[in-house]
């Protein structure tokens, strides 16, 4: 099954992967500048956005999804950029399919194991009985005790749409994501390092990439460069879009010796 996608621009391919609970729309704020130099493909990962639902979900399967997408576009290789969950998918793709990866960009994600910090979010969303609500505002209010951040609540509720009967329904596969979540917290590992250029961009106000993660990153991605955007949090591209875009374009446009 093929992933849903949006595409912009022309030139060398750049595939972009969103984070957990996200969709291809998360990248629209930075797409225009990137698409001025690259043919940008914004993918919805499986169980997200408008892509297919599956009870099977792990990083190898999602890396295979990216490879199948490249096949569908007759692309031998591409630059791949991923944020958070999408960053781990991009890492797995680079390690499983090194010949099909030109350059790797990972946004605020390490290869390490992460604590299951999203479990309270899953509990709150799974407890939300959509039939009880007549508006998104009512849903926002119902989620407030468990999810105090209004910004986060509104981001999560972007995953709700209307079904053919006009009733509220989840667009993402919420139950499938919840069941697969332990696998999504796992580390990325490989006996063979990725032999090509890689860029890891971290937010200075985020704890997703710690200094203690750098040796592991360098072991798996020995040609990795680390960039820190001081005033950015985990959503680096939303907090500092201009600086983020410049760093990405400079990296992708640079010549590297094999």
PDB file of C-alpha atoms in Angstrom:
ATOM      1  CA  UNK A   1       0.000   0.000   0.000  1.00  0.00           C
ATOM      2  CA  UNK A   2       1.267   3.460  -0.868  1.00  0.00           C
ATOM      3  CA  UNK A   3       1.743   6.367   1.491  1.00  0.00           C
ATOM      4  CA  UNK A   4      -0.281   9.523   0.926  1.00  0.00           C
ATOM      5  CA  UNK A   5       1.878  12.499  -0.028  1.00  0.00           C
ATOM      6  CA  UNK A   6       2.030  16.100  -1.212  1.00  0.00           C
ATOM      7  CA  UNK A   7       4.703  17.391  -3.571  1.00  0.00           C
ATOM      8  CA  UNK A   8       6.167  20.796  -4.362  1.00  0.00           C
ATOM      9  CA  UNK A   9       8.980  22.244  -6.457  1.00  0.00           C
ATOM     10  CA  UNK A  10      11.443  20.604  -8.794  1.00  0.00           C
ATOM     11  CA  UNK A  11      14.994  19.320  -8.718  1.00  0.00           C
ATOM     12  CA  UNK A  12      16.757  16.759  -6.561  1.00  0.00           C
ATOM     13  CA  UNK A  13      14.245  14.821  -4.409  1.00  0.00           C
ATOM     14  CA  UNK A  14      13.795  15.639  -0.723  1.00  0.00           C
ATOM     15  CA  UNK A  15      11.473  13.351   1.240  1.00  0.00           C
ATOM     16  CA  UNK A  16      10.172  14.773   4.533  1.00  0.00           C
ATOM     17  CA  UNK A  17       8.724  12.725   7.399  1.00  0.00           C
ATOM     18  CA  UNK A  18       6.639  14.109  10.272  1.00  0.00           C
ATOM     19  CA  UNK A  19       6.501  13.117  13.941  1.00  0.00           C
ATOM     20  CA  UNK A  20       4.086  11.132  16.114  1.00  0.00           C
ATOM     21  CA  UNK A  21       0.451  12.317  15.840  1.00  0.00           C
ATOM     22  CA  UNK A  22       1.500  14.543  12.934  1.00  0.00           C
ATOM     23  CA  UNK A  23       0.995  14.629   9.184  1.00  0.00           C
ATOM     24  CA  UNK A  24       2.522  16.024   6.026  1.00  0.00           C
ATOM     25  CA  UNK A  25       0.857  19.373   6.795  1.00  0.00           C
ATOM     26  CA  UNK A  26       3.334  19.915   9.650  1.00  0.00           C
ATOM     27  CA  UNK A  27       5.978  20.885   7.083  1.00  0.00           C
ATOM     28  CA  UNK A  28       3.990  23.441   5.080  1.00  0.00           C
ATOM     29  CA  UNK A  29       5.515  26.386   6.943  1.00  0.00           C
ATOM     30  CA  UNK A  30       9.006  25.627   5.593  1.00  0.00           C
ATOM     31  CA  UNK A  31       8.132  23.907   2.318  1.00  0.00           C
ATOM     32  CA  UNK A  32       8.101  26.984   0.081  1.00  0.00           C
ATOM     33  CA  UNK A  33      11.762  27.853   0.650  1.00  0.00           C
ATOM     34  CA  UNK A  34      12.887  24.225   0.420  1.00  0.00           C
ATOM     35  CA  UNK A  35      10.868  23.676  -2.766  1.00  0.00           C
ATOM     36  CA  UNK A  36      12.686  26.591  -4.415  1.00  0.00           C
ATOM     37  CA  UNK A  37      15.706  24.292  -4.721  1.00  0.00           C
ATOM     38  CA  UNK A  38      14.361  20.735  -4.326  1.00  0.00           C
ATOM     39  CA  UNK A  39      11.496  18.511  -5.413  1.00  0.00           C
ATOM     40  CA  UNK A  40       9.891  18.137  -1.994  1.00  0.00           C
ATOM     41  CA  UNK A  41       7.718  15.154  -1.099  1.00  0.00           C
ATOM     42  CA  UNK A  42       5.771  15.432   2.169  1.00  0.00           C
ATOM     43  CA  UNK A  43       4.706  11.954   3.275  1.00  0.00           C
ATOM     44  CA  UNK A  44       2.038  10.821   5.728  1.00  0.00           C
ATOM     45  CA  UNK A  45       3.537   7.881   7.637  1.00  0.00           C
ATOM     46  CA  UNK A  46       1.425   4.740   8.018  1.00  0.00           C
ATOM     47  CA  UNK A  47      -1.401   5.180  10.566  1.00  0.00           C
ATOM     48  CA  UNK A  48      -1.126   8.977  10.198  1.00  0.00           C
ATOM     49  CA  UNK A  49      -2.861  11.613   8.094  1.00  0.00           C
ATOM     50  CA  UNK A  50      -4.418  10.164   4.966  1.00  0.00           C
ATOM     51  CA  UNK A  51      -2.121   7.142   4.712  1.00  0.00           C
ATOM     52  CA  UNK A  52      -3.245   3.554   5.184  1.00  0.00           C
ATOM     53  CA  UNK A  53      -3.966   2.036   8.593  1.00  0.00           C
ATOM     54  CA  UNK A  54      -2.165  -1.077   9.778  1.00  0.00           C
ATOM     55  CA  UNK A  55      -1.923  -2.891  13.102  1.00  0.00           C
ATOM     56  CA  UNK A  56       1.691  -3.659  12.184  1.00  0.00           C
ATOM     57  CA  UNK A  57       4.061  -0.790  12.822  1.00  0.00           C
ATOM     58  CA  UNK A  58       7.776  -0.624  13.536  1.00  0.00           C
ATOM     59  CA  UNK A  59      10.739   1.282  12.152  1.00  0.00           C
ATOM     60  CA  UNK A  60      11.796  -1.364   9.650  1.00  0.00           C
ATOM     61  CA  UNK A  61       8.282  -1.515   8.197  1.00  0.00           C
ATOM     62  CA  UNK A  62       8.158   2.280   7.958  1.00  0.00           C
ATOM     63  CA  UNK A  63      11.577   2.323   6.274  1.00  0.00           C
ATOM     64  CA  UNK A  64      10.189  -0.195   3.787  1.00  0.00           C
ATOM     65  CA  UNK A  65       7.246   2.167   3.213  1.00  0.00           C
ATOM     66  CA  UNK A  66       9.679   4.930   2.248  1.00  0.00           C
ATOM     67  CA  UNK A  67      11.499   2.580  -0.113  1.00  0.00           C
ATOM     68  CA  UNK A  68       8.188   1.614  -1.734  1.00  0.00           C
ATOM     69  CA  UNK A  69       7.354   5.292  -2.131  1.00  0.00           C
ATOM     70  CA  UNK A  70      10.656   5.893  -3.945  1.00  0.00           C
ATOM     71  CA  UNK A  71       9.855   2.932  -6.179  1.00  0.00           C
ATOM     72  CA  UNK A  72       6.455   4.413  -7.014  1.00  0.00           C
ATOM     73  CA  UNK A  73       8.171   7.619  -8.156  1.00  0.00           C
ATOM     74  CA  UNK A  74      10.958   5.792 -10.016  1.00  0.00           C
ATOM     75  CA  UNK A  75      13.527   7.368  -7.713  1.00  0.00           C
ATOM     76  CA  UNK A  76      16.749   5.432  -7.179  1.00  0.00           C
ATOM     77  CA  UNK A  77      17.649   7.605  -4.181  1.00  0.00           C
ATOM     78  CA  UNK A  78      16.646  10.754  -2.299  1.00  0.00           C
ATOM     79  CA  UNK A  79      17.573  13.067   0.509  1.00  0.00           C
ATOM     80  CA  UNK A  80      15.431  12.182   3.524  1.00  0.00           C
ATOM     81  CA  UNK A  81      14.579  14.508   6.395  1.00  0.00           C
ATOM     82  CA  UNK A  82      12.588  13.438   9.454  1.00  0.00           C
ATOM     83  CA  UNK A  83      11.425  15.080  12.661  1.00  0.00           C
ATOM     84  CA  UNK A  84      11.039  13.176  15.945  1.00  0.00           C
ATOM     85  CA  UNK A  85       9.338   9.846  15.075  1.00  0.00           C
ATOM     86  CA  UNK A  86      10.031  10.635  11.423  1.00  0.00           C
ATOM     87  CA  UNK A  87      13.672  11.165  12.388  1.00  0.00           C
ATOM     88  CA  UNK A  88      13.909   7.589  13.612  1.00  0.00           C
ATOM     89  CA  UNK A  89      12.214   6.368  10.432  1.00  0.00           C
ATOM     90  CA  UNK A  90      14.788   8.340   8.425  1.00  0.00           C
ATOM     91  CA  UNK A  91      17.652   6.832  10.447  1.00  0.00           C
ATOM     92  CA  UNK A  92      16.293   3.323   9.943  1.00  0.00           C
ATOM     93  CA  UNK A  93      15.897   3.964   6.211  1.00  0.00           C
ATOM     94  CA  UNK A  94      19.485   5.247   5.981  1.00  0.00           C
ATOM     95  CA  UNK A  95      20.850   2.170   7.736  1.00  0.00           C
ATOM     96  CA  UNK A  96      18.646  -0.352   5.895  1.00  0.00           C
ATOM     97  CA  UNK A  97      18.873   1.281   2.456  1.00  0.00           C
ATOM     98  CA  UNK A  98      22.159   3.233   2.364  1.00  0.00           C
ATOM     99  CA  UNK A  99      22.376   3.111  -1.424  1.00  0.00           C
ATOM    100  CA  UNK A 100      18.984   4.825  -1.698  1.00  0.00           C
ATOM    101  CA  UNK A 101      19.819   7.674   0.702  1.00  0.00           C
ATOM    102  CA  UNK A 102      21.704  10.679  -0.602  1.00  0.00           C
ATOM    103  CA  UNK A 103      21.917  12.717   2.597  1.00  0.00           C
ATOM    104  CA  UNK A 104      20.173  12.277   5.938  1.00  0.00           C
ATOM    105  CA  UNK A 105      18.685  15.080   8.029  1.00  0.00           C
ATOM    106  CA  UNK A 106      17.309  14.267  11.493  1.00  0.00           C
ATOM    107  CA  UNK A 107      15.430  16.940  13.417  1.00  0.00           C
ATOM    108  CA  UNK A 108      15.568  16.759  17.219  1.00  0.00           C
ATOM    109  CA  UNK A 109      15.752  12.991  17.629  1.00  0.00           C
ATOM    110  CA  UNK A 110      18.426  10.608  18.870  1.00  0.00           C
ATOM    111  CA  UNK A 111      18.780   6.894  18.053  1.00  0.00           C
ATOM    112  CA  UNK A 112      18.420   6.011  21.755  1.00  0.00           C
ATOM    113  CA  UNK A 113      15.516   4.499  23.669  1.00  0.00           C
ATOM    114  CA  UNK A 114      13.020   7.092  24.916  1.00  0.00           C
ATOM    115  CA  UNK A 115      10.822   6.924  27.971  1.00  0.00           C
ATOM    116  CA  UNK A 116       7.133   6.313  27.092  1.00  0.00           C
ATOM    117  CA  UNK A 117       6.196   9.935  27.787  1.00  0.00           C
ATOM    118  CA  UNK A 118       3.281   9.904  25.355  1.00  0.00           C
ATOM    119  CA  UNK A 119       1.309   7.290  27.303  1.00  0.00           C
ATOM    120  CA  UNK A 120      -0.808   9.927  29.133  1.00  0.00           C
ATOM    121  CA  UNK A 121      -1.698  11.460  25.752  1.00  0.00           C
ATOM    122  CA  UNK A 122      -2.775   8.088  24.404  1.00  0.00           C
ATOM    123  CA  UNK A 123      -4.923   7.448  27.496  1.00  0.00           C
ATOM    124  CA  UNK A 124      -6.605  10.834  27.170  1.00  0.00           C
ATOM    125  CA  UNK A 125      -7.297  10.452  23.443  1.00  0.00           C
ATOM    126  CA  UNK A 126      -8.548   6.877  23.734  1.00  0.00           C
ATOM    127  CA  UNK A 127     -10.930   7.957  26.505  1.00  0.00           C
ATOM    128  CA  UNK A 128     -12.428  10.669  24.281  1.00  0.00           C
ATOM    129  CA  UNK A 129     -15.888   9.519  23.150  1.00  0.00           C
ATOM    130  CA  UNK A 130     -16.278  11.478  19.921  1.00  0.00           C
ATOM    131  CA  UNK A 131     -20.022  10.823  19.768  1.00  0.00           C
ATOM    132  CA  UNK A 132     -20.499  13.020  22.831  1.00  0.00           C
ATOM    133  CA  UNK A 133     -19.181  16.176  21.205  1.00  0.00           C
ATOM    134  CA  UNK A 134     -20.658  18.672  18.791  1.00  0.00           C
ATOM    135  CA  UNK A 135     -17.578  20.915  18.421  1.00  0.00           C
ATOM    136  CA  UNK A 136     -13.799  20.884  18.646  1.00  0.00           C
ATOM    137  CA  UNK A 137     -13.963  23.427  21.442  1.00  0.00           C
ATOM    138  CA  UNK A 138     -15.837  20.912  23.558  1.00  0.00           C
ATOM    139  CA  UNK A 139     -13.127  18.347  22.852  1.00  0.00           C
ATOM    140  CA  UNK A 140     -10.392  20.848  23.736  1.00  0.00           C
ATOM    141  CA  UNK A 141     -12.074  21.490  27.061  1.00  0.00           C
ATOM    142  CA  UNK A 142     -12.553  17.787  27.770  1.00  0.00           C
ATOM    143  CA  UNK A 143      -8.840  17.102  27.204  1.00  0.00           C
ATOM    144  CA  UNK A 144      -7.603  20.008  29.331  1.00  0.00           C
ATOM    145  CA  UNK A 145      -7.262  18.126  32.661  1.00  0.00           C
ATOM    146  CA  UNK A 146      -4.950  15.520  31.082  1.00  0.00           C
ATOM    147  CA  UNK A 147      -3.325  17.763  28.448  1.00  0.00           C
ATOM    148  CA  UNK A 148      -3.006  21.313  29.885  1.00  0.00           C
ATOM    149  CA  UNK A 149      -1.306  22.816  26.798  1.00  0.00           C
ATOM    150  CA  UNK A 150      -3.895  24.323  24.458  1.00  0.00           C
ATOM    151  CA  UNK A 151      -1.357  24.303  21.613  1.00  0.00           C
ATOM    152  CA  UNK A 152      -0.802  20.573  22.059  1.00  0.00           C
ATOM    153  CA  UNK A 153      -4.531  19.867  22.334  1.00  0.00           C
ATOM    154  CA  UNK A 154      -5.221  21.723  19.091  1.00  0.00           C
ATOM    155  CA  UNK A 155      -2.358  19.922  17.358  1.00  0.00           C
ATOM    156  CA  UNK A 156      -3.723  16.534  18.439  1.00  0.00           C
ATOM    157  CA  UNK A 157      -7.278  17.409  17.439  1.00  0.00           C
ATOM    158  CA  UNK A 158      -6.148  18.119  13.881  1.00  0.00           C
ATOM    159  CA  UNK A 159      -6.347  14.339  13.631  1.00  0.00           C
ATOM    160  CA  UNK A 160     -10.138  14.464  13.891  1.00  0.00           C
ATOM    161  CA  UNK A 161     -12.295  14.874  10.812  1.00  0.00           C
ATOM    162  CA  UNK A 162     -15.813  13.997   9.693  1.00  0.00           C
ATOM    163  CA  UNK A 163     -16.775  10.576   8.352  1.00  0.00           C
ATOM    164  CA  UNK A 164     -19.224   9.881   5.525  1.00  0.00           C
ATOM    165  CA  UNK A 165     -22.139  10.254   7.954  1.00  0.00           C
ATOM    166  CA  UNK A 166     -20.904  13.663   9.065  1.00  0.00           C
ATOM    167  CA  UNK A 167     -19.797  12.465  12.495  1.00  0.00           C
ATOM    168  CA  UNK A 168     -16.461  13.193  14.132  1.00  0.00           C
ATOM    169  CA  UNK A 169     -13.889  10.427  13.571  1.00  0.00           C
ATOM    170  CA  UNK A 170     -10.153   9.929  13.972  1.00  0.00           C
ATOM    171  CA  UNK A 171      -8.148  10.255  10.778  1.00  0.00           C
ATOM    172  CA  UNK A 172      -5.120   8.551  12.340  1.00  0.00           C
ATOM    173  CA  UNK A 173      -5.222   4.945  13.520  1.00  0.00           C
ATOM    174  CA  UNK A 174      -5.259   5.833  17.203  1.00  0.00           C
ATOM    175  CA  UNK A 175      -5.649   2.299  18.553  1.00  0.00           C
ATOM    176  CA  UNK A 176      -2.956   0.962  16.210  1.00  0.00           C
ATOM    177  CA  UNK A 177      -0.541   3.704  17.269  1.00  0.00           C
ATOM    178  CA  UNK A 178      -1.222   3.008  20.942  1.00  0.00           C
ATOM    179  CA  UNK A 179      -0.577  -0.711  20.507  1.00  0.00           C
ATOM    180  CA  UNK A 180       2.622  -0.079  18.552  1.00  0.00           C
ATOM    181  CA  UNK A 181       3.913   2.662  20.851  1.00  0.00           C
ATOM    182  CA  UNK A 182       6.368   0.423  22.784  1.00  0.00           C
ATOM    183  CA  UNK A 183       8.112  -0.401  19.492  1.00  0.00           C
ATOM    184  CA  UNK A 184       8.252   3.296  18.593  1.00  0.00           C
ATOM    185  CA  UNK A 185      10.172   4.054  21.793  1.00  0.00           C
ATOM    186  CA  UNK A 186      12.883   1.538  20.919  1.00  0.00           C
ATOM    187  CA  UNK A 187      16.423   2.428  19.911  1.00  0.00           C
ATOM    188  CA  UNK A 188      17.780   2.440  16.372  1.00  0.00           C
ATOM    189  CA  UNK A 189      20.828   0.207  16.033  1.00  0.00           C
ATOM    190  CA  UNK A 190      22.941  -1.345  13.308  1.00  0.00           C
ATOM    191  CA  UNK A 191      26.106  -3.382  12.929  1.00  0.00           C
ATOM    192  CA  UNK A 192      27.066  -1.241   9.937  1.00  0.00           C
ATOM    193  CA  UNK A 193      27.239   2.557  10.136  1.00  0.00           C
ATOM    194  CA  UNK A 194      25.735   4.867   7.521  1.00  0.00           C
ATOM    195  CA  UNK A 195      28.625   5.890   5.230  1.00  0.00           C
ATOM    196  CA  UNK A 196      27.224   9.145   3.868  1.00  0.00           C
ATOM    197  CA  UNK A 197      26.638  12.714   5.131  1.00  0.00           C
ATOM    198  CA  UNK A 198      24.156  13.209   7.950  1.00  0.00           C
ATOM    199  CA  UNK A 199      22.912  16.282   9.769  1.00  0.00           C
ATOM    200  CA  UNK A 200      21.287  16.282  13.205  1.00  0.00           C
ATOM    201  CA  UNK A 201      19.507  19.521  14.133  1.00  0.00           C
ATOM    202  CA  UNK A 202      18.514  19.950  17.767  1.00  0.00           C
ATOM    203  CA  UNK A 203      16.606  22.575  19.675  1.00  0.00           C
ATOM    204  CA  UNK A 204      18.592  24.330  22.359  1.00  0.00           C
ATOM    205  CA  UNK A 205      15.537  24.280  24.618  1.00  0.00           C
ATOM    206  CA  UNK A 206      14.784  20.604  23.926  1.00  0.00           C
ATOM    207  CA  UNK A 207      16.126  17.513  25.672  1.00  0.00           C
ATOM    208  CA  UNK A 208      15.554  15.103  22.790  1.00  0.00           C
ATOM    209  CA  UNK A 209      19.226  15.163  21.727  1.00  0.00           C
ATOM    210  CA  UNK A 210      21.533  15.330  24.752  1.00  0.00           C
ATOM    211  CA  UNK A 211      25.297  15.703  24.729  1.00  0.00           C
ATOM    212  CA  UNK A 212      25.396  12.137  26.058  1.00  0.00           C
ATOM    213  CA  UNK A 213      23.695  10.989  22.825  1.00  0.00           C
ATOM    214  CA  UNK A 214      26.474  12.283  20.589  1.00  0.00           C
ATOM    215  CA  UNK A 215      28.784   9.227  20.834  1.00  0.00           C
ATOM    216  CA  UNK A 216      25.928   6.933  19.748  1.00  0.00           C
ATOM    217  CA  UNK A 217      25.054   9.256  16.873  1.00  0.00           C
ATOM    218  CA  UNK A 218      28.678   9.371  15.747  1.00  0.00           C
ATOM    219  CA  UNK A 219      28.991   5.568  15.953  1.00  0.00           C
ATOM    220  CA  UNK A 220      25.968   4.968  13.695  1.00  0.00           C
ATOM    221  CA  UNK A 221      26.508   8.079  11.538  1.00  0.00           C
ATOM    222  CA  UNK A 222      30.270   8.766  11.555  1.00  0.00           C
ATOM    223  CA  UNK A 223      29.928  11.623   9.053  1.00  0.00           C
ATOM    224  CA  UNK A 224      27.221  13.344  11.110  1.00  0.00           C
ATOM    225  CA  UNK A 225      27.233  17.054  11.761  1.00  0.00           C
ATOM    226  CA  UNK A 226      25.353  18.422  14.784  1.00  0.00           C
ATOM    227  CA  UNK A 227      23.664  21.839  14.656  1.00  0.00           C
ATOM    228  CA  UNK A 228      21.889  23.465  17.599  1.00  0.00           C
ATOM    229  CA  UNK A 229      19.279  26.215  17.189  1.00  0.00           C
ATOM    230  CA  UNK A 230      19.525  27.895  20.564  1.00  0.00           C
ATOM    231  CA  UNK A 231      16.030  29.336  20.969  1.00  0.00           C
ATOM    232  CA  UNK A 232      14.113  26.392  19.516  1.00  0.00           C
ATOM    233  CA  UNK A 233      12.212  23.701  21.373  1.00  0.00           C
ATOM    234  CA  UNK A 234      11.386  20.223  20.033  1.00  0.00           C
ATOM    235  CA  UNK A 235       9.412  21.665  17.094  1.00  0.00           C
ATOM    236  CA  UNK A 236      12.564  23.256  15.723  1.00  0.00           C
ATOM    237  CA  UNK A 237      11.162  24.038  12.267  1.00  0.00           C
ATOM    238  CA  UNK A 238       8.127  25.791  13.780  1.00  0.00           C
ATOM    239  CA  UNK A 239      10.100  27.780  16.366  1.00  0.00           C
ATOM    240  CA  UNK A 240      12.860  28.956  14.034  1.00  0.00           C
ATOM    241  CA  UNK A 241      11.765  28.347  10.424  1.00  0.00           C
ATOM    242  CA  UNK A 242      14.235  30.694   8.731  1.00  0.00           C
ATOM    243  CA  UNK A 243      17.303  29.448  10.616  1.00  0.00           C
ATOM    244  CA  UNK A 244      16.140  25.852  10.221  1.00  0.00           C
ATOM    245  CA  UNK A 245      15.638  26.220   6.468  1.00  0.00           C
ATOM    246  CA  UNK A 246      19.026  27.868   5.970  1.00  0.00           C
ATOM    247  CA  UNK A 247      20.832  25.094   7.857  1.00  0.00           C
ATOM    248  CA  UNK A 248      19.039  22.395   5.850  1.00  0.00           C
ATOM    249  CA  UNK A 249      19.641  24.066   2.480  1.00  0.00           C
ATOM    250  CA  UNK A 250      23.315  24.746   3.232  1.00  0.00           C
ATOM    251  CA  UNK A 251      23.817  21.096   4.167  1.00  0.00           C
ATOM    252  CA  UNK A 252      21.934  19.620   1.227  1.00  0.00           C
ATOM    253  CA  UNK A 253      23.585  21.951  -1.260  1.00  0.00           C
ATOM    254  CA  UNK A 254      27.164  21.371  -0.065  1.00  0.00           C
ATOM    255  CA  UNK A 255      29.526  19.053  -1.906  1.00  0.00           C
ATOM    256  CA  UNK A 256      30.911  16.176   0.149  1.00  0.00           C
ATOM    257  CA  UNK A 257      33.718  13.844  -0.794  1.00  0.00           C
ATOM    258  CA  UNK A 258      32.781  10.174  -0.796  1.00  0.00           C
TER     259      UNK A 258
END
